[in-house]
PDB file of C-alpha atoms and ligand atoms in Angstrom:
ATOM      1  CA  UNK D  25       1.200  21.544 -24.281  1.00 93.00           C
ATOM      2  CA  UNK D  26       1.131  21.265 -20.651  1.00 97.00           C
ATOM      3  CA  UNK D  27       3.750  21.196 -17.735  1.00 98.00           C
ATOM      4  CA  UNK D  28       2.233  19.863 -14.540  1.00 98.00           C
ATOM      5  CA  UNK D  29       3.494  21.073 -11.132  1.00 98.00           C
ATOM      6  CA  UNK D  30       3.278  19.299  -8.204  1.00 98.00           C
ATOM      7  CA  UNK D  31       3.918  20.190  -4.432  1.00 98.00           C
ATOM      8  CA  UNK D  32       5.386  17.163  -3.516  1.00 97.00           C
ATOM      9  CA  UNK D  33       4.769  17.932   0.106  1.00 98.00           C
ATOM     10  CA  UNK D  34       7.248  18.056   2.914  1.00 97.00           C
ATOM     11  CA  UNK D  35       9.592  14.996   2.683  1.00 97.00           C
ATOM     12  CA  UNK D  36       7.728  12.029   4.148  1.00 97.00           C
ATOM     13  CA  UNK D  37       6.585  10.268   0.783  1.00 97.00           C
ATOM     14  CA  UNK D  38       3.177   9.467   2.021  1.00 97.00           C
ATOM     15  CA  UNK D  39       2.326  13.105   2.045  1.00 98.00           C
ATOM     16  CA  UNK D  40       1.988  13.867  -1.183  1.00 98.00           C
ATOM     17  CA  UNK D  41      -1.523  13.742  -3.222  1.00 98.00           C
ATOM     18  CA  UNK D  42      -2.598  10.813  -4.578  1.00 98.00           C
ATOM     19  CA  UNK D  43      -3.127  13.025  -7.526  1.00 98.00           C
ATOM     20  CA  UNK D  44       0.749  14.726  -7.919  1.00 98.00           C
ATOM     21  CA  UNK D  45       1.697  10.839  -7.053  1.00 98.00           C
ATOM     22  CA  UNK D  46       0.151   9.652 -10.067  1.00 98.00           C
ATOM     23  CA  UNK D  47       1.160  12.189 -12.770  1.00 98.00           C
ATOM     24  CA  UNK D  48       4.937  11.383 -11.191  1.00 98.00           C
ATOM     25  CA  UNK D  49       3.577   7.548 -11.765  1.00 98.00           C
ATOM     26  CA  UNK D  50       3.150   8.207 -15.579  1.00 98.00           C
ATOM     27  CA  UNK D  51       5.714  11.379 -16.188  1.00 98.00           C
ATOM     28  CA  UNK D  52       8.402  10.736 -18.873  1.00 98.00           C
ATOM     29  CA  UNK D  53      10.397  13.429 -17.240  1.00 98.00           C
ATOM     30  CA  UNK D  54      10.539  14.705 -13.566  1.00 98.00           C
ATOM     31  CA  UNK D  55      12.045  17.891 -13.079  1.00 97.00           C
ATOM     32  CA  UNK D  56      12.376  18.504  -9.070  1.00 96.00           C
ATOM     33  CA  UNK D  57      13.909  21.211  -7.158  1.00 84.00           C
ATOM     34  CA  UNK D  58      16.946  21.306  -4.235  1.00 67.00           C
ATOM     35  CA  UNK D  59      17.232  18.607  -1.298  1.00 75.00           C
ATOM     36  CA  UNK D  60      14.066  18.646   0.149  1.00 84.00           C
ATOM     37  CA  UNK D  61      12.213  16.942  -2.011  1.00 94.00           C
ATOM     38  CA  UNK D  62      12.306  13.227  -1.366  1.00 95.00           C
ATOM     39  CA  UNK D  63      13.561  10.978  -3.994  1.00 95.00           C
ATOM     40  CA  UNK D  64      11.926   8.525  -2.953  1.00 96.00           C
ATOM     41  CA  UNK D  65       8.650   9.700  -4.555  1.00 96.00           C
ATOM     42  CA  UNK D  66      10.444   8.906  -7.693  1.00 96.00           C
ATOM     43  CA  UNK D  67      10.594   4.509  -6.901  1.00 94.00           C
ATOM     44  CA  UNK D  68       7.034   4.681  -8.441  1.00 88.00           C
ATOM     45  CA  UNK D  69       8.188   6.338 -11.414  1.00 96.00           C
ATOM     46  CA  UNK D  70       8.182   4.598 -15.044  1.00 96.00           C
ATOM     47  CA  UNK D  71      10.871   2.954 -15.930  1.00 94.00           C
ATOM     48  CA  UNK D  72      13.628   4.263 -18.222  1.00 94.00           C
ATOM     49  CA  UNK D  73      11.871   7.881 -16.947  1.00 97.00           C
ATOM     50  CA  UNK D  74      14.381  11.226 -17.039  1.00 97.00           C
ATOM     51  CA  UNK D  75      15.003  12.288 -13.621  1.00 96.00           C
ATOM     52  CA  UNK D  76      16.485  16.018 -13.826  1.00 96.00           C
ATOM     53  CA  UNK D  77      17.785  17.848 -10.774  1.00 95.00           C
ATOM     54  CA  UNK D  78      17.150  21.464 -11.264  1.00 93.00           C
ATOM     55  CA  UNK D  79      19.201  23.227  -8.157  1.00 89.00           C
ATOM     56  CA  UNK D  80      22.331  23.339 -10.450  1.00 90.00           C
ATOM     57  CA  UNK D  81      20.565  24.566 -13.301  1.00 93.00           C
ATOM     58  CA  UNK D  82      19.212  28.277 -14.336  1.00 93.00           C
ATOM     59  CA  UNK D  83      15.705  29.624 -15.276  1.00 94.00           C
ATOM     60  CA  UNK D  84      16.082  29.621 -18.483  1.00 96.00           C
ATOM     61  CA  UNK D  85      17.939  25.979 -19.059  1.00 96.00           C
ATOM     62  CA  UNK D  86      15.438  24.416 -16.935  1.00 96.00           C
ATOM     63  CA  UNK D  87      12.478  26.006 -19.102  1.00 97.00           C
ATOM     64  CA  UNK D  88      14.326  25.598 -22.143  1.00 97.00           C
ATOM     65  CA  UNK D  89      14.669  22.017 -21.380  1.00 98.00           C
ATOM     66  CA  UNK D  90      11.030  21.504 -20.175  1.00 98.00           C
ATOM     67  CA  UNK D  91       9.608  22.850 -23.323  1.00 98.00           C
ATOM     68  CA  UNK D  92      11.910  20.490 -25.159  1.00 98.00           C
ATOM     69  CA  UNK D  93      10.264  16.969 -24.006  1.00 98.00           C
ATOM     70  CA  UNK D  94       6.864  19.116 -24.010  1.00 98.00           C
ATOM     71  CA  UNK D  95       7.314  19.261 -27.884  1.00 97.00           C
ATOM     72  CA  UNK D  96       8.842  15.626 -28.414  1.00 98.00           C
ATOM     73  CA  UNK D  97       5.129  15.223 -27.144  1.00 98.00           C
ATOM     74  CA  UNK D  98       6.985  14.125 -23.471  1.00 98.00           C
ATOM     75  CA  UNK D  99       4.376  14.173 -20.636  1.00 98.00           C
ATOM     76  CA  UNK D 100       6.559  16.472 -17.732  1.00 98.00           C
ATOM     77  CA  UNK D 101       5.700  17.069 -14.092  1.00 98.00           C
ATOM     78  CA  UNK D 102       7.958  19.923 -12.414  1.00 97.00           C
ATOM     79  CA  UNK D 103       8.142  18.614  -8.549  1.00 97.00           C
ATOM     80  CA  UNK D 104       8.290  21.350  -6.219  1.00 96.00           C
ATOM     81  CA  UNK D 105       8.996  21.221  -2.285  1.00 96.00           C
ATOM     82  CA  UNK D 106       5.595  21.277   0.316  1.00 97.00           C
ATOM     83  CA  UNK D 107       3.028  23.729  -1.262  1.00 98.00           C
ATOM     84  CA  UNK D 108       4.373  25.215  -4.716  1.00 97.00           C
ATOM     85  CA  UNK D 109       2.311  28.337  -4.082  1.00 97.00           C
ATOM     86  CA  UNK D 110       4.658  28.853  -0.986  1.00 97.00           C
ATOM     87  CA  UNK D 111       8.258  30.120  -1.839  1.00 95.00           C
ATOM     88  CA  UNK D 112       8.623  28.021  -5.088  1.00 92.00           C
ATOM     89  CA  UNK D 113       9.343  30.264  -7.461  1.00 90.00           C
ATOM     90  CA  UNK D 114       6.830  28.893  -9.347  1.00 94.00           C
ATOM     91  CA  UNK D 115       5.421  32.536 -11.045  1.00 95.00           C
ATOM     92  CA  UNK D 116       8.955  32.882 -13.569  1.00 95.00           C
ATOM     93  CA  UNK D 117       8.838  29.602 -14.924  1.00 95.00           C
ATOM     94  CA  UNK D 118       5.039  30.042 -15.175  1.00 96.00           C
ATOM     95  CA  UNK D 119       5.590  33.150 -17.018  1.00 97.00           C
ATOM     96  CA  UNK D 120       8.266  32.143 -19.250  1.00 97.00           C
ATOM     97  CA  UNK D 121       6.418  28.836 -20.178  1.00 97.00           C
ATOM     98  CA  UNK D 122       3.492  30.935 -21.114  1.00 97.00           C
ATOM     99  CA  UNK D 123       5.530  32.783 -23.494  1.00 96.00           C
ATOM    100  CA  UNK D 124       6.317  29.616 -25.128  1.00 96.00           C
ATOM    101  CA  UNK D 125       2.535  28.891 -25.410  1.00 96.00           C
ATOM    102  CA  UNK D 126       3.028  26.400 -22.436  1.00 97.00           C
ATOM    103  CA  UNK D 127      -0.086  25.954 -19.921  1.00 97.00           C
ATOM    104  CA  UNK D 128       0.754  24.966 -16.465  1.00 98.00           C
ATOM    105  CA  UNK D 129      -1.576  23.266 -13.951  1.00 98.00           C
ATOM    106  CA  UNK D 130      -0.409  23.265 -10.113  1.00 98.00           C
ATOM    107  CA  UNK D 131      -1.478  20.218  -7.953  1.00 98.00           C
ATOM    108  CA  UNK D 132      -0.707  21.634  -4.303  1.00 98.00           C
ATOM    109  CA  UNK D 133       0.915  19.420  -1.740  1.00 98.00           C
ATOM    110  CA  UNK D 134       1.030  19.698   2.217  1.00 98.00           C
ATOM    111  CA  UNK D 135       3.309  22.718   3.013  1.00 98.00           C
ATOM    112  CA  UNK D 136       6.030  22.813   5.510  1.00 98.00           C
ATOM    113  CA  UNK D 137       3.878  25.152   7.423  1.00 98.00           C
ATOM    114  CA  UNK D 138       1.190  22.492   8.204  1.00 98.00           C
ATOM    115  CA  UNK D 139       3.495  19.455   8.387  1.00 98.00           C
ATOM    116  CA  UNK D 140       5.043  21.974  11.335  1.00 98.00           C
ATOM    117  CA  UNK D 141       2.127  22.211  13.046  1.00 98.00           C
ATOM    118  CA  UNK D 142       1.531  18.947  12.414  1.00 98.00           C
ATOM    119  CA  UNK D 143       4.654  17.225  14.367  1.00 98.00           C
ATOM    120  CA  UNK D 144       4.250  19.739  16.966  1.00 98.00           C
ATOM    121  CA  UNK D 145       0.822  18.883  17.220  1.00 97.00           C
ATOM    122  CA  UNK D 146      -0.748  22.625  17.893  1.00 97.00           C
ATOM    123  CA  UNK D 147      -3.745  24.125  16.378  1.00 97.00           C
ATOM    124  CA  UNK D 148      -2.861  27.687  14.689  1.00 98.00           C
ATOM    125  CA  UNK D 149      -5.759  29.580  15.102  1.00 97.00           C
ATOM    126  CA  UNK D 150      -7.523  28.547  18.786  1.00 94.00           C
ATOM    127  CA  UNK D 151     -10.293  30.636  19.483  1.00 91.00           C
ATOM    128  CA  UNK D 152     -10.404  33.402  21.217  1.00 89.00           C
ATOM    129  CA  UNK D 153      -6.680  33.796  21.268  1.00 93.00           C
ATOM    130  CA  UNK D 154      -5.738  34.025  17.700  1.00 95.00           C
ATOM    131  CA  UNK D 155      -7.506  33.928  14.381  1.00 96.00           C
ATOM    132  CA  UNK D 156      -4.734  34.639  11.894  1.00 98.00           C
ATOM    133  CA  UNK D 157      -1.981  32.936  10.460  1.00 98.00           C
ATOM    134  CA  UNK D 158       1.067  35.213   8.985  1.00 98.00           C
ATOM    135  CA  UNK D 159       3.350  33.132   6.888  1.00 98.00           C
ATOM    136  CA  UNK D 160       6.414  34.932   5.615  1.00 98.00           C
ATOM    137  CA  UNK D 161       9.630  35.545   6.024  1.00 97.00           C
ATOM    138  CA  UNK D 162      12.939  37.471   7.703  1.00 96.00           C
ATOM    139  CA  UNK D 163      14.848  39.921   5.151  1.00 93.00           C
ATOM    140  CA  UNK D 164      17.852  38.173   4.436  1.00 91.00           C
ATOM    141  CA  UNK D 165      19.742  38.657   0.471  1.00 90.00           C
ATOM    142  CA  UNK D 166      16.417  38.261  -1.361  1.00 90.00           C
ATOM    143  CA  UNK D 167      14.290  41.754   0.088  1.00 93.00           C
ATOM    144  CA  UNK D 168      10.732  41.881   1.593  1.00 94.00           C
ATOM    145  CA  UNK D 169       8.556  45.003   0.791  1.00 96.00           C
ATOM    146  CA  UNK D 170       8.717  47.749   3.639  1.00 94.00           C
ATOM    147  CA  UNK D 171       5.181  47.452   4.504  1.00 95.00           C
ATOM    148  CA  UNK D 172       6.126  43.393   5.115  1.00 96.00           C
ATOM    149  CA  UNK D 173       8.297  43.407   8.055  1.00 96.00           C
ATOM    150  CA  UNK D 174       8.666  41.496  10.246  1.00 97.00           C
ATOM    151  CA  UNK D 175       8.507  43.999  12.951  1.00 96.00           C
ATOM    152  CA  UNK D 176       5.421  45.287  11.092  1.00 97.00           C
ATOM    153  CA  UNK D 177       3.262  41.990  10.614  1.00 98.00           C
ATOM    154  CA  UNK D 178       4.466  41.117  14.419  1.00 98.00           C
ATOM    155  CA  UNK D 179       2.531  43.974  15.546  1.00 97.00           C
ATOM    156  CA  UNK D 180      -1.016  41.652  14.929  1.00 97.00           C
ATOM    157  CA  UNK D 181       0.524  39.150  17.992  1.00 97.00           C
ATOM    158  CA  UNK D 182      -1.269  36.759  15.552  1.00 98.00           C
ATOM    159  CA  UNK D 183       0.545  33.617  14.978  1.00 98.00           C
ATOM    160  CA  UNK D 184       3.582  33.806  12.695  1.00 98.00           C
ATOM    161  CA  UNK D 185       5.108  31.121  10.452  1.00 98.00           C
ATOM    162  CA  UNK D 186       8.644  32.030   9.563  1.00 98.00           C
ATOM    163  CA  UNK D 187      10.001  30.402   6.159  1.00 98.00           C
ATOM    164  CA  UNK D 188      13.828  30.532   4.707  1.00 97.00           C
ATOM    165  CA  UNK D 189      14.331  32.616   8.110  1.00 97.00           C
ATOM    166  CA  UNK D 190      16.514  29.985  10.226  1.00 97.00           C
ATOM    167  CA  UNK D 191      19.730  31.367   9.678  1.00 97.00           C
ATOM    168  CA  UNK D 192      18.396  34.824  10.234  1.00 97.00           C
ATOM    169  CA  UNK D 193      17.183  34.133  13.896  1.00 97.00           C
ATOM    170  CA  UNK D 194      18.878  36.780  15.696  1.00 97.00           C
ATOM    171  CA  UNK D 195      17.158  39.239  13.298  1.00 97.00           C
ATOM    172  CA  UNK D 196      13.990  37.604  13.632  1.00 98.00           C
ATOM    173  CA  UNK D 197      14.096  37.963  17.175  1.00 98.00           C
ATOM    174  CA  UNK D 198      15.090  41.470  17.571  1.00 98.00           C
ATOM    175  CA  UNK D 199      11.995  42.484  15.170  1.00 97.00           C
ATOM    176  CA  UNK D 200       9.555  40.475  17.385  1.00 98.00           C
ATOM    177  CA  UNK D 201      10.680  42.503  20.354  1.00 98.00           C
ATOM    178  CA  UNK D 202      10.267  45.802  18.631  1.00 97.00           C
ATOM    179  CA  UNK D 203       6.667  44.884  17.338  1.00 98.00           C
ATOM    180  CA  UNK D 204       6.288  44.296  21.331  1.00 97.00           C
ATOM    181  CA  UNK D 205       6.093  40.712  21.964  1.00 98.00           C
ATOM    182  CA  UNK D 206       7.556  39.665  24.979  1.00 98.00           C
ATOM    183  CA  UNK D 207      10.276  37.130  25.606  1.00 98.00           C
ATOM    184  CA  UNK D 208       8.375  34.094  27.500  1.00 97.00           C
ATOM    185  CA  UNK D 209       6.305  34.154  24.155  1.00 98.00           C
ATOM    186  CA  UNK D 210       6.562  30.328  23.307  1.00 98.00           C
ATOM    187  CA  UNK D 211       8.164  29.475  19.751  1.00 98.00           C
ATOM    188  CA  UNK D 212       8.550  26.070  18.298  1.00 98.00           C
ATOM    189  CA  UNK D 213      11.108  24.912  15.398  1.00 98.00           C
ATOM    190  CA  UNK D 214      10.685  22.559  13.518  1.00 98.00           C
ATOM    191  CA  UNK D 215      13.740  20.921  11.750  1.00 98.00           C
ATOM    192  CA  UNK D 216      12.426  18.476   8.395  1.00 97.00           C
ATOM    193  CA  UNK D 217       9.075  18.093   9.686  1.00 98.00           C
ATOM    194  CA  UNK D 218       7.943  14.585   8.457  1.00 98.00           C
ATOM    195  CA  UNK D 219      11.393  13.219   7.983  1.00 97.00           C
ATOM    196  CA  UNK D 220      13.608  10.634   9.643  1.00 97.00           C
ATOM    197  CA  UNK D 221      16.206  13.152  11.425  1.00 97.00           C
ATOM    198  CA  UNK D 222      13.086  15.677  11.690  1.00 98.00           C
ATOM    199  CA  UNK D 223      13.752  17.804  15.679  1.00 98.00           C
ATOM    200  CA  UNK D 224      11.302  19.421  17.110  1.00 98.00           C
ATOM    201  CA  UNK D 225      12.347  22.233  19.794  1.00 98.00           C
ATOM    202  CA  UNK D 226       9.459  24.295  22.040  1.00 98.00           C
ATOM    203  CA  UNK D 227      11.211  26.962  23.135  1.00 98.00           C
ATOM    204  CA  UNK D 228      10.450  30.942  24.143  1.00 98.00           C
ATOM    205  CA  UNK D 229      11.442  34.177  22.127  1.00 98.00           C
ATOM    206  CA  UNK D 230      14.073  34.796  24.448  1.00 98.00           C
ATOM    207  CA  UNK D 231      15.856  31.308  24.409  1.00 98.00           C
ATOM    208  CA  UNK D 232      15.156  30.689  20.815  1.00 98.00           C
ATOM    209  CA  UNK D 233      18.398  32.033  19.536  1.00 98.00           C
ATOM    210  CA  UNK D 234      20.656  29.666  22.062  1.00 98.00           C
ATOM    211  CA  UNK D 235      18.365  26.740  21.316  1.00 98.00           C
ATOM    212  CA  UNK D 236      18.663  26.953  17.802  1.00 98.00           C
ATOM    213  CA  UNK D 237      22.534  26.966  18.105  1.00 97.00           C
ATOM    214  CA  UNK D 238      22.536  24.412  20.446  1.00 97.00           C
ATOM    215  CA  UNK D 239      20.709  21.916  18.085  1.00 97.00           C
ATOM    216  CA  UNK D 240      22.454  23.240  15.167  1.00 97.00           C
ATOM    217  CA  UNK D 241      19.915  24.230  13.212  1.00 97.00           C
ATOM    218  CA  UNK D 242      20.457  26.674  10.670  1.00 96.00           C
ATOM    219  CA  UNK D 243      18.613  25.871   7.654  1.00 95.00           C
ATOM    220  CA  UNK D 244      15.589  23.848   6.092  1.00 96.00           C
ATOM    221  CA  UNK D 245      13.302  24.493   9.752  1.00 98.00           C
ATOM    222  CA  UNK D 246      10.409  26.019   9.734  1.00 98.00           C
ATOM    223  CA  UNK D 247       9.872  28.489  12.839  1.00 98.00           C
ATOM    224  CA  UNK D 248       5.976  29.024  14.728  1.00 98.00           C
ATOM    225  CA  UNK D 249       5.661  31.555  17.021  1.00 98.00           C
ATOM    226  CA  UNK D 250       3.230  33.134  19.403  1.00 98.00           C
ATOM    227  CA  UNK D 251       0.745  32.312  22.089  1.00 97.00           C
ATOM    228  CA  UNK D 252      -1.255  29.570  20.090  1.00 97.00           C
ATOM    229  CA  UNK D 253       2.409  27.412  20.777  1.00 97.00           C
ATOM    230  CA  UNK D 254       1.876  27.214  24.461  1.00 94.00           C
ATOM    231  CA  UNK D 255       2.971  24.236  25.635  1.00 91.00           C
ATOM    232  CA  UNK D 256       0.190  24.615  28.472  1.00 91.00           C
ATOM    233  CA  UNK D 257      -2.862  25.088  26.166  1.00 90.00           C
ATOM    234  CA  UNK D 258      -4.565  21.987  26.617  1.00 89.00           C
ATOM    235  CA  UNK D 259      -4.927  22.887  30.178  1.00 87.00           C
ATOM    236  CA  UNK D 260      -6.184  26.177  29.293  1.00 85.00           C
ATOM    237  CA  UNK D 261      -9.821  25.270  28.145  1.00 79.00           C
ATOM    238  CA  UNK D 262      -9.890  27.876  24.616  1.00 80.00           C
ATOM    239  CA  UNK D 263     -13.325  26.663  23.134  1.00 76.00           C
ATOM    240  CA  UNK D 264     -14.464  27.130  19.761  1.00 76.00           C
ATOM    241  CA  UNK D 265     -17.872  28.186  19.341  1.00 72.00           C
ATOM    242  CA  UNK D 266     -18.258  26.081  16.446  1.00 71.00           C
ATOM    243  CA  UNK D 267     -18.606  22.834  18.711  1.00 74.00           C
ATOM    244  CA  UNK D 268     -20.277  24.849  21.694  1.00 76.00           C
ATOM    245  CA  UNK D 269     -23.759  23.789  23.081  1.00 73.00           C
ATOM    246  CA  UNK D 270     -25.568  27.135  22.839  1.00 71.00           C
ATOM    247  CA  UNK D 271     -24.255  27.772  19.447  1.00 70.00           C
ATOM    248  CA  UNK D 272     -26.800  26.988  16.587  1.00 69.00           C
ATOM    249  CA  UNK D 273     -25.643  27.134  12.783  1.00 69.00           C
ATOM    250  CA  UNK D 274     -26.325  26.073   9.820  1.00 70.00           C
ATOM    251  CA  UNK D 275     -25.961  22.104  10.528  1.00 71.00           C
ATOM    252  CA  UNK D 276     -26.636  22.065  14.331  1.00 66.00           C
ATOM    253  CA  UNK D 277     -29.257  23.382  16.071  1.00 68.00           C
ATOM    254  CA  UNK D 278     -28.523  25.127  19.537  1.00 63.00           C
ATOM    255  CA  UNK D 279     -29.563  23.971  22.914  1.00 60.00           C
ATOM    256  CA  UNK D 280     -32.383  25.425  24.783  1.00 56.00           C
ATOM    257  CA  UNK D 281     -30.966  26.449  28.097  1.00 49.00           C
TER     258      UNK D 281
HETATM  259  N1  SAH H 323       6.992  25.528  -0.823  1.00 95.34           N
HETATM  260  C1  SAH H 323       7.623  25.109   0.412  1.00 95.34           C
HETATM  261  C2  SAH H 323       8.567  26.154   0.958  1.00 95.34           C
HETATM  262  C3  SAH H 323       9.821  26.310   0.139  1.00 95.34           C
HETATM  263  S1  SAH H 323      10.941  27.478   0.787  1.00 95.34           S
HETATM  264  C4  SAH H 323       6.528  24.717   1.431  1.00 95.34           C
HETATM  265  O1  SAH H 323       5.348  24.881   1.155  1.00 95.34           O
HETATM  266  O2  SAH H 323       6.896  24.200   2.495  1.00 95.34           O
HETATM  267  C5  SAH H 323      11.981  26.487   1.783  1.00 95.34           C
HETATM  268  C6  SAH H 323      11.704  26.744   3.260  1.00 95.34           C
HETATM  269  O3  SAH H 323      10.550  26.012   3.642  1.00 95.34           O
HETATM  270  C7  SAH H 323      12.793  26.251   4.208  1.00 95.34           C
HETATM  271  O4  SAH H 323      13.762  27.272   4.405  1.00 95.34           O
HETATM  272  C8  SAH H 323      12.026  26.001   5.466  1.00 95.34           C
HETATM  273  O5  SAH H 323      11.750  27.201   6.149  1.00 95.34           O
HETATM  274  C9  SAH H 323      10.707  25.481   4.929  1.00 95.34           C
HETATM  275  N2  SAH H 323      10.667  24.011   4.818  1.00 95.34           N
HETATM  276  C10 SAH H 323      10.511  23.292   3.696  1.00 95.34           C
HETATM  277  N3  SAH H 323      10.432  21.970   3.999  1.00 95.34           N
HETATM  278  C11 SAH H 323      10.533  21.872   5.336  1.00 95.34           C
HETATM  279  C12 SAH H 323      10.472  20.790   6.262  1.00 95.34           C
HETATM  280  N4  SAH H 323      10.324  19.541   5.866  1.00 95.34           N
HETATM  281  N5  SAH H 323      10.572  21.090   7.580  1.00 95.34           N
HETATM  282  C13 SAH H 323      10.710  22.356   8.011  1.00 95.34           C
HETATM  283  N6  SAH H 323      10.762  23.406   7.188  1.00 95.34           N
HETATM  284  C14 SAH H 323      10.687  23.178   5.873  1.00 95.34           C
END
C-alpha cells in the first residue's frame, strides 16, 4: 500500500509536474491541504473521484481515513501546497502511515520560494555577492530552535527567504537589524506568487513594515530579503565565472589571452 504525495506547486495550475498531475489524473481520492492549493488541478480528475479537504480535519482522521481507501485497494494522492518538503507537515503523517505499514512516495512541486523569485524576476545567489539561500522562518506560536534565529541566520547577510512570517513582520525586522543589516537593504514580498490577485512589492528593510500594511498583506506572502533583491542589479555587472571567457571547466575550454 502506497499514499502518493504531491507538491502541487504554488497556485497557478500549470506549475505543477506533469508527474503529480497525472497521479491526480488517475487518483480515486485526493486529499489536499488549506487554501492554497488550487482546485483547479482537480478539473482533470476522474470522474465520480473523492475530493477531501483536510484543513478542518486532524492528524489522525485524515490518516485514519487515507489508510481506509488504501485498503479498499483505493489509489490516494495527498496534495500538498508548493514543495511538500517545505513546511508541509509531511514527516507525522509519514510516520503514522508507516506504522500502519503504509509507504509514501513524495513527487516535489515548485515551492513558493522559487515561484517568488520567479515573479520578481531576481536570481538568489549572484556571484560574488551571495552564494547562500536561508529559507526559514520568524518565531511566531509554533517555536524555532535557539540556534535558528532569525537574528542568528541574518548574521550570514546571505539571502533570506522568510515563510509563514508575514504577520510577524515587525519581529522579523527588528531581528534583521540586530544581526546588523542595515535599513536601505532591499526586500521584496511576494503576495500568491503565480496567482490572479498575486502583488509584488520591492521595498527596503526599513519601509517594509509600512508597505506591508499599506497593501494589506498579512498572510500567504512569501518575503526575500537582502542585497541579491536590488532593484539596480542589472546595472551592476555581477558575473558568474561559470559563463566567463578565461574560465575553463569541464565542458568549455578557456580562452587563451
Ligand atoms: N510547502 C510550501 C510552504 C507551505 S507553508 C511551499 O513550498 O511553498 C505556507 C507558507 O508558504 C505561506 O505562509 C507563505 O509564506 C508561503 N507560500 C505558499 N504559497 C505561496 C504563494 N503562492 N505565494 C507566496 N507565498 C506562498
Amino acid at each position: 500500500m502506497k499514499l502518493y504525495i504531491v507538491g502541487a506547486g504554488p497556485g497557478d495550475p500549470e506549475l505543477i509536474t506533469v508527474k503529480g498531475l497525472k497521479l491526480i489524473e488517475e487518483a480515486d481520492a485526493v486529499f489536499y491541504a488549506d487554501s492554497l492549493v488550487n482546485e483547479e488541478l482537480f478539473k482533470q480528475a476522474k470522474p465520480g473521484a473523492e475530493m477531501v479537504k483536510t484543513s478542518s480535519l486532524h492528524l489522525e482522521e485524515i490518516v485514519d481515513m487515507i489508510a481506509k481507501r488504501l485498503r479498499e485497494g483505493k489509489k490516494v494522492v495527498r496534495v500538498h501546497t508548493g514543495d511538500p518538503a517545505v513546511y508541509g507537515a509531511i514527516m507525522e503523517q509519514m510516520a503514522l502511515l508507516n506504522e500502519k505499514g503504509i509507504e509514501t512516495e513524495i513527487v516535489p512541486g515548485v515551492s513558493s520560494v522559487f515561484a517568488a523569485a520567479a515573479a520578481v524576476g531576481v536570481e538568489l545567489t549572484v556571484p560574488e555577492l551571495t552564494q547562500t539561500v536561508i529559507l526559514t522562518r520568524v518565531e511566531g506560536r509554533t517555536p524555532v530552535p535557539e540556534l535558528e534565529r532569525l537574528r542568528e541566520l541574518a548574521s550570514h547577510h546571505c539571502t533570506i527567504a522568510l515563510f509563514l512570517s508575514a504577520s510577524l513582520i515587525r519581529k522579523a525586522v527588528s531581528e534583521f537589524y540586530e544581526a546588523g543589516w542595515s535599513g536601505d537593504t532591499p526586500v521584496a514580498v511576494v503576495y500568491r506568487a503565480s496567482w490572479p490577485d498575486e502583488k509584488i512589492i520591492r521595498t527596503t528593510l526599513s519601509r517594509l513594515e509600512e508597505d506591508m500594511k499599506k497593501e494589506g498583506i498579512r498572510k500567504q506572502a512569501m518575503i526575500l530579503a537582502g542585497r541579491a533583491l536590488d532593484e539596480q542589479i542589472l546595472e551592476k555587472d555581477y558575473r558568474s565565472k561559470l559563463y566567463d571567457k578565461a574560465f575553463a571547466h569541464q565542458y568549455r575550454q578557456g580562452a587563451r589571452k
